[in-house]
Amino acid sequence: MRVVVTGGLGALGSQVVHHLEQDGHETVVASRRTGVDLEAGTGLDPLLTGADAVVHTADTTSPRRWRSMTVGGTRAVLDAARRAGTPHVVTISIVGCERVPYPYYRAKRTADELVLASGLPATVVRATQFHPFAAQIGRALRLGPLALGVRGMRVQPVELSWVGRRMAQLATGEVPDGARPGPDLAGPDVLDLGEIERLLATHDGRRPPRFLAVPPLGATMRAFGPQGGILAGPDAEVGGTPFATWLAAQPR
Ligand SMILES: NC(=O)c1ccc[n+]([C@@H]2O[C@H](COP(=O)([O-])OP(=O)(O)OC[C@H]3O[C@@H](n4cnc5c(N)ncnc54)[C@H](OP(=O)(O)O)[C@@H]3O)[C@@H](O)[C@H]2O)c1
């Protein structure tokens, strides 16, 4: 099959490309480095000609671009898919984005709603935090001998390669009649921030920081914290390696 992968040079997209190619599929990367700008809405049409599927992983972490890229980029992919003869569109979102009133999560939810209302054959996959991002959060919370984090916050980090493989399988599997929510993908263990700090410290060969739990002020902190808003529900697909296994394979 011929599959276009937006953001195919990024962390998740490169995993999707890897697994598609391993299974013998033809892949086409669509990102600014290959002449496609989803915010400007340029460059995607010619790549979609003859495509069986498009896996949309391109996105931004820049708050200034959440409207133009997270939402607008998704709209551009859907419009191009419609013009190209409706290949199967597979997108990636975040588990719990409907529960956490954080602006980026709101943008992801709006993008998901666009896909689900598109009438196209489409699958909205969602994932919990990728292992490297969970490690990045843990390191960002450290202040010398201390680590500061929202009380009650837990994460369920997931292996990027496994998410990439599942997206590749979904893109080349059965084409749905219309747009549907896909699986929520989550890692095998739920860790509180203190455990993440201990694992990171052990890996780095230093003493674990003292964890100071900050009271959850406001709806966003409560959702990230004691409400467990970013944890997967009972219907999620759980897989990939545990965080500690991934961490052990990383350079110090
Ligand atoms: N990080 C997590 O823990 C996590 C968890 C769940 C879901 N997700 C979702 O996973 C997705 C991928 O995340 P990631 O970590 O793989 O991101 P990433 O490594 O930053 O990759 C995103 C890619 O998007 C491309 N891009 C950015 N702006 C573009 C534009 N205007 N037009 C075309 N391409 C553009 C970039 O390539 P160029 O620079 O070449 O354009 C980049 O390679 C996101 O949708 C995110 O919400 C992430």
Tab-separated table of C-alpha atoms and ligand atoms in Angstrom:
chain	number	residue	atom	x	y	z
A	1	MET	CA	0.000	0.000	0.000
A	2	ARG	CA	1.033	3.612	-0.474
A	3	VAL	CA	0.847	5.573	2.801
A	4	VAL	CA	1.536	9.279	3.313
A	5	VAL	CA	2.861	10.095	6.798
A	6	THR	CA	2.606	13.732	7.871
A	7	GLY	CA	5.370	14.586	10.333
A	8	GLY	CA	7.124	11.443	9.093
A	9	LEU	CA	10.522	12.747	10.230
A	10	GLY	CA	9.284	13.453	13.769
A	11	ALA	CA	9.453	11.233	16.854
A	12	LEU	CA	6.222	9.315	16.237
A	13	GLY	CA	6.040	9.737	12.464
A	14	SER	CA	9.481	8.189	11.931
A	15	GLN	CA	8.325	5.132	13.902
A	16	VAL	CA	5.210	4.868	11.743
A	17	VAL	CA	7.384	5.078	8.605
A	18	HIS	CA	9.773	2.462	10.001
A	19	HIS	CA	7.019	-0.061	10.691
A	20	LEU	CA	5.252	0.558	7.374
A	21	GLU	CA	8.492	0.017	5.458
A	22	GLN	CA	9.300	-3.083	7.488
A	23	ASP	CA	5.957	-4.485	6.353
A	24	GLY	CA	6.773	-3.703	2.711
A	25	HIS	CA	4.568	-0.653	2.212
A	26	GLU	CA	5.499	2.418	0.192
A	27	THR	CA	5.770	5.521	2.393
A	28	VAL	CA	5.788	9.211	1.544
A	29	VAL	CA	6.844	11.739	4.185
A	30	ALA	CA	4.907	15.010	4.277
A	31	SER	CA	6.494	17.764	6.355
A	32	ARG	CA	8.016	21.170	5.801
A	33	ARG	CA	11.356	19.476	5.121
A	34	THR	CA	9.755	17.654	2.188
A	35	GLY	CA	7.884	20.718	0.867
A	36	VAL	CA	4.550	20.338	2.668
A	37	ASP	CA	3.308	23.098	4.960
A	38	LEU	CA	0.034	22.122	6.574
A	39	GLU	CA	-0.500	25.539	8.146
A	40	ALA	CA	-0.214	27.209	4.758
A	41	GLY	CA	-2.168	24.315	3.216
A	42	THR	CA	0.484	23.758	0.537
A	43	GLY	CA	2.225	20.768	-0.987
A	44	LEU	CA	0.054	17.870	0.208
A	45	ASP	CA	-2.228	17.317	-2.829
A	46	PRO	CA	0.375	15.846	-5.203
A	47	LEU	CA	1.627	13.441	-2.517
A	48	LEU	CA	-1.869	12.133	-1.837
A	49	THR	CA	-2.479	11.121	-5.455
A	50	GLY	CA	-2.952	7.362	-5.408
A	51	ALA	CA	-2.469	7.093	-1.642
A	52	ASP	CA	-4.381	4.370	0.189
A	53	ALA	CA	-3.947	5.992	3.597
A	54	VAL	CA	-2.599	9.072	5.325
A	55	VAL	CA	-1.259	8.900	8.873
A	56	HIS	CA	-1.327	12.393	10.373
A	57	THR	CA	1.288	12.885	13.103
A	58	ALA	CA	2.512	16.406	12.254
A	59	ASP	CA	1.884	18.883	15.047
A	60	THR	CA	3.550	21.558	17.136
A	61	THR	CA	4.275	22.199	20.800
A	62	SER	CA	4.231	25.962	20.224
A	63	PRO	CA	1.120	27.549	21.818
A	64	ARG	CA	1.070	30.239	19.125
A	65	ARG	CA	0.421	27.517	16.500
A	66	TRP	CA	-2.168	25.347	18.244
A	67	ARG	CA	-5.000	26.933	16.294
A	68	SER	CA	-3.218	27.114	12.929
A	69	MET	CA	-1.386	23.772	13.130
A	70	THR	CA	-3.057	21.428	15.631
A	71	VAL	CA	-6.529	22.343	14.369
A	72	GLY	CA	-5.771	24.004	10.997
A	73	GLY	CA	-3.233	21.356	9.959
A	74	THR	CA	-5.752	18.602	10.669
A	75	ARG	CA	-8.359	20.452	8.611
A	76	ALA	CA	-5.838	20.739	5.756
A	77	VAL	CA	-5.230	16.963	5.843
A	78	LEU	CA	-8.975	16.220	5.783
A	79	ASP	CA	-9.584	18.642	2.887
A	80	ALA	CA	-6.704	17.154	0.890
A	81	ALA	CA	-7.946	13.600	1.601
A	82	ARG	CA	-11.389	14.571	0.291
A	83	ARG	CA	-9.868	15.975	-2.919
A	84	ALA	CA	-7.685	12.883	-3.328
A	85	GLY	CA	-10.541	10.370	-3.315
A	86	THR	CA	-10.820	9.629	0.411
A	87	PRO	CA	-7.861	7.540	1.517
A	88	HIS	CA	-8.120	6.184	5.076
A	89	VAL	CA	-7.047	8.999	7.447
A	90	VAL	CA	-5.469	7.903	10.744
A	91	THR	CA	-4.759	10.645	13.291
A	92	ILE	CA	-3.106	10.753	16.715
A	93	SER	CA	-4.522	12.483	19.757
A	94	ILE	CA	-3.987	12.376	23.514
A	95	VAL	CA	-5.773	10.164	26.040
A	96	GLY	CA	-7.886	12.345	28.326
A	97	CYS	CA	-7.821	15.483	26.147
A	98	GLU	CA	-11.575	15.795	26.681
A	99	ARG	CA	-11.096	15.796	30.475
A	100	VAL	CA	-8.237	18.281	30.895
A	101	PRO	CA	-9.005	21.955	30.152
A	102	TYR	CA	-5.417	22.699	29.115
A	103	PRO	CA	-5.343	24.793	25.897
A	104	TYR	CA	-3.277	22.287	23.874
A	105	TYR	CA	-5.613	19.483	24.913
A	106	ARG	CA	-8.588	21.611	23.872
A	107	ALA	CA	-6.989	22.066	20.454
A	108	LYS	CA	-6.433	18.285	20.167
A	109	ARG	CA	-10.055	17.693	21.079
A	110	THR	CA	-11.245	20.196	18.468
A	111	ALA	CA	-9.054	18.457	15.875
A	112	ASP	CA	-10.507	15.056	16.894
A	113	GLU	CA	-14.038	16.431	16.509
A	114	LEU	CA	-13.201	17.666	12.997
A	115	VAL	CA	-11.979	14.198	12.035
A	116	LEU	CA	-14.954	12.411	13.564
A	117	ALA	CA	-17.386	14.761	11.798
A	118	SER	CA	-15.554	14.545	8.453
A	119	GLY	CA	-17.549	11.691	6.971
A	120	LEU	CA	-14.249	10.309	5.646
A	121	PRO	CA	-12.969	6.831	6.386
A	122	ALA	CA	-10.929	7.872	9.404
A	123	THR	CA	-9.588	6.527	12.696
A	124	VAL	CA	-8.688	8.724	15.692
A	125	VAL	CA	-6.032	6.936	17.724
A	126	ARG	CA	-5.089	8.423	21.095
A	127	ALA	CA	-2.035	7.714	23.216
A	128	THR	CA	-0.797	8.485	26.697
A	129	GLN	CA	2.528	10.327	27.183
A	130	PHE	CA	5.424	8.888	25.170
A	131	HIS	CA	8.387	7.618	27.230
A	132	PRO	CA	10.769	10.454	26.196
A	133	PHE	CA	8.143	13.049	27.101
A	134	ALA	CA	7.535	11.494	30.530
A	135	ALA	CA	11.312	11.634	31.142
A	136	GLN	CA	11.379	15.238	29.945
A	137	ILE	CA	8.589	16.151	32.385
A	138	GLY	CA	10.445	14.439	35.240
A	139	ARG	CA	13.659	16.311	34.467
A	140	ALA	CA	11.835	19.649	34.105
A	141	LEU	CA	10.358	19.320	37.608
A	142	ARG	CA	13.765	19.073	39.260
A	143	LEU	CA	15.219	22.018	41.156
A	144	GLY	CA	18.595	20.889	42.509
A	145	PRO	CA	17.921	18.474	45.386
A	146	LEU	CA	14.144	18.972	45.070
A	147	ALA	CA	11.463	18.067	42.561
A	148	LEU	CA	8.162	19.931	42.471
A	149	GLY	CA	5.009	18.408	41.045
A	150	VAL	CA	1.236	18.466	41.274
A	151	ARG	CA	-0.042	16.336	44.141
A	152	GLY	CA	-1.636	13.110	42.930
A	153	MET	CA	-0.389	13.381	39.346
A	154	ARG	CA	0.229	10.020	37.696
A	155	VAL	CA	1.242	9.145	34.163
A	156	GLN	CA	1.021	5.951	32.138
A	157	PRO	CA	3.909	6.386	29.708
A	158	VAL	CA	3.872	4.452	26.466
A	159	GLU	CA	6.549	3.205	24.084
A	160	LEU	CA	6.764	5.318	20.914
A	161	SER	CA	7.716	2.384	18.707
A	162	TRP	CA	4.669	0.395	19.789
A	163	VAL	CA	2.336	3.356	19.104
A	164	GLY	CA	3.988	3.755	15.691
A	165	ARG	CA	3.479	0.061	14.948
A	166	ARG	CA	-0.190	0.143	15.937
A	167	MET	CA	-0.788	3.231	13.764
A	168	ALA	CA	0.928	1.525	10.827
A	169	GLN	CA	-1.240	-1.573	11.344
A	170	LEU	CA	-4.423	0.489	11.543
A	171	ALA	CA	-3.534	2.494	8.417
A	172	THR	CA	-2.993	-0.669	6.369
A	173	GLY	CA	-5.791	-2.705	7.933
A	174	GLU	CA	-9.528	-2.691	7.364
A	175	VAL	CA	-10.878	0.642	6.086
A	176	PRO	CA	-13.832	1.852	8.200
A	177	ASP	CA	-17.106	2.946	6.581
A	178	GLY	CA	-16.861	6.367	8.145
A	179	ALA	CA	-14.954	8.170	10.855
A	180	ARG	CA	-14.534	6.291	14.135
A	181	PRO	CA	-12.652	6.640	17.401
A	182	GLY	CA	-9.721	4.230	17.332
A	183	PRO	CA	-8.027	2.620	20.302
A	184	ASP	CA	-6.578	4.490	23.260
A	185	LEU	CA	-2.993	3.217	23.507
A	186	ALA	CA	-1.280	3.172	26.892
A	187	GLY	CA	1.828	1.762	28.518
A	188	PRO	CA	1.763	-1.085	31.027
A	189	ASP	CA	2.465	0.876	34.224
A	190	VAL	CA	1.010	3.834	36.066
A	191	LEU	CA	3.696	5.903	37.804
A	192	ASP	CA	3.422	8.849	40.141
A	193	LEU	CA	5.848	11.723	39.691
A	194	GLY	CA	7.915	10.648	42.708
A	195	GLU	CA	8.501	7.230	41.099
A	196	ILE	CA	9.526	8.862	37.827
A	197	GLU	CA	12.013	11.044	39.752
A	198	ARG	CA	13.468	7.978	41.510
A	199	LEU	CA	13.816	6.037	38.258
A	200	LEU	CA	15.482	8.997	36.504
A	201	ALA	CA	17.879	9.571	39.424
A	202	THR	CA	18.869	5.892	39.574
A	203	HIS	CA	19.441	5.905	35.819
A	204	ASP	CA	21.553	9.072	36.011
A	205	GLY	CA	23.542	7.730	38.996
A	206	ARG	CA	22.539	10.468	41.421
A	207	ARG	CA	20.568	10.707	44.640
A	208	PRO	CA	16.785	10.952	44.084
A	209	PRO	CA	15.438	14.470	44.706
A	210	ARG	CA	13.068	15.102	47.589
A	211	PHE	CA	9.608	15.273	46.027
A	212	LEU	CA	7.464	18.238	47.057
A	213	ALA	CA	3.796	17.836	46.145
A	214	VAL	CA	2.150	21.113	45.146
A	215	PRO	CA	-1.598	21.372	45.926
A	216	PRO	CA	-3.643	21.213	42.718
A	217	LEU	CA	-4.955	24.722	42.181
A	218	GLY	CA	-7.537	25.177	39.463
A	219	ALA	CA	-9.370	22.806	37.153
A	220	THR	CA	-6.386	22.016	34.920
A	221	MET	CA	-4.101	21.009	37.796
A	222	ARG	CA	-6.880	18.979	39.395
A	223	ALA	CA	-7.481	17.155	36.116
A	224	PHE	CA	-3.759	16.431	35.618
A	225	GLY	CA	-3.426	15.582	39.321
A	226	PRO	CA	-5.869	13.847	41.655
A	227	GLN	CA	-8.549	13.256	38.994
A	228	GLY	CA	-6.174	11.086	36.958
A	229	GLY	CA	-7.381	12.812	33.790
A	230	ILE	CA	-4.519	11.603	31.591
A	231	LEU	CA	-4.676	7.943	32.614
A	232	ALA	CA	-6.162	5.402	30.236
A	233	GLY	CA	-9.576	3.895	30.923
A	234	PRO	CA	-10.425	0.190	31.188
A	235	ASP	CA	-11.040	-0.159	27.424
A	236	ALA	CA	-7.565	1.057	26.445
A	237	GLU	CA	-5.130	-1.185	24.598
A	238	VAL	CA	-2.143	-1.640	26.879
A	239	GLY	CA	1.202	-2.569	25.355
A	240	GLY	CA	4.823	-1.732	24.659
A	241	THR	CA	7.713	-1.871	27.102
A	242	PRO	CA	7.499	-0.409	30.627
A	243	PHE	CA	9.063	3.027	31.231
A	244	ALA	CA	11.879	1.538	33.340
A	245	THR	CA	12.864	-0.861	30.538
A	246	TRP	CA	12.948	1.962	28.007
A	247	LEU	CA	14.954	4.163	30.402
A	248	ALA	CA	17.544	1.437	31.023
A	249	ALA	CA	18.269	1.385	27.278
A	250	GLN	CA	18.889	5.170	27.138
A	251	PRO	CA	22.339	6.757	27.421
A	252	ARG	CA	22.955	8.404	30.789
B	1	LIG	N1	4.624	13.582	23.066
B	1	LIG	C1	3.701	12.826	23.642
B	1	LIG	O1	3.885	12.328	24.762
B	1	LIG	C2	2.395	12.546	22.909
B	1	LIG	C3	1.406	11.757	23.509
B	1	LIG	C4	0.229	11.486	22.804
B	1	LIG	C5	0.041	12.006	21.536
B	1	LIG	N2	1.017	12.789	20.984
B	1	LIG	C6	0.807	13.320	19.631
B	1	LIG	O2	1.752	12.732	18.754
B	1	LIG	C7	1.933	13.599	17.631
B	1	LIG	C8	3.381	13.601	17.209
B	1	LIG	O3	4.208	14.014	18.246
B	1	LIG	P1	5.786	13.949	18.052
B	1	LIG	O4	6.369	13.936	19.400
B	1	LIG	O5	6.149	12.903	17.063
B	1	LIG	O6	6.062	15.387	17.377
B	1	LIG	P2	7.397	15.892	16.663
B	1	LIG	O7	8.541	14.965	16.898
B	1	LIG	O8	7.543	17.327	17.043
B	1	LIG	O9	7.044	15.803	15.114
B	1	LIG	C9	6.091	16.644	14.544
B	1	LIG	C10	6.432	16.856	13.078
B	1	LIG	O10	5.483	17.757	12.523
B	1	LIG	C11	6.092	18.406	11.426
B	1	LIG	N3	5.451	19.714	11.257
B	1	LIG	C12	5.409	20.743	12.135
B	1	LIG	N4	4.801	21.810	11.597
B	1	LIG	C13	4.422	21.434	10.335
B	1	LIG	C14	3.742	22.093	9.279
B	1	LIG	N5	3.330	23.384	9.367
B	1	LIG	N6	3.517	21.407	8.133
B	1	LIG	C15	3.933	20.124	7.998
B	1	LIG	N7	4.584	19.446	8.970
B	1	LIG	C16	4.825	20.103	10.128
B	1	LIG	C17	7.572	18.560	11.805
B	1	LIG	O11	8.417	18.325	10.669
B	1	LIG	P3	8.996	19.596	9.825
B	1	LIG	O12	9.759	20.428	10.801
B	1	LIG	O13	9.813	18.966	8.735
B	1	LIG	O14	7.784	20.298	9.298
B	1	LIG	C18	7.807	17.466	12.849
B	1	LIG	O15	8.708	16.460	12.404
B	1	LIG	C19	1.307	14.938	18.025
B	1	LIG	O16	0.055	15.031	17.363
B	1	LIG	C20	1.062	14.819	19.529
B	1	LIG	O17	-0.061	15.532	19.973
B	1	LIG	C21	2.180	13.066	21.635
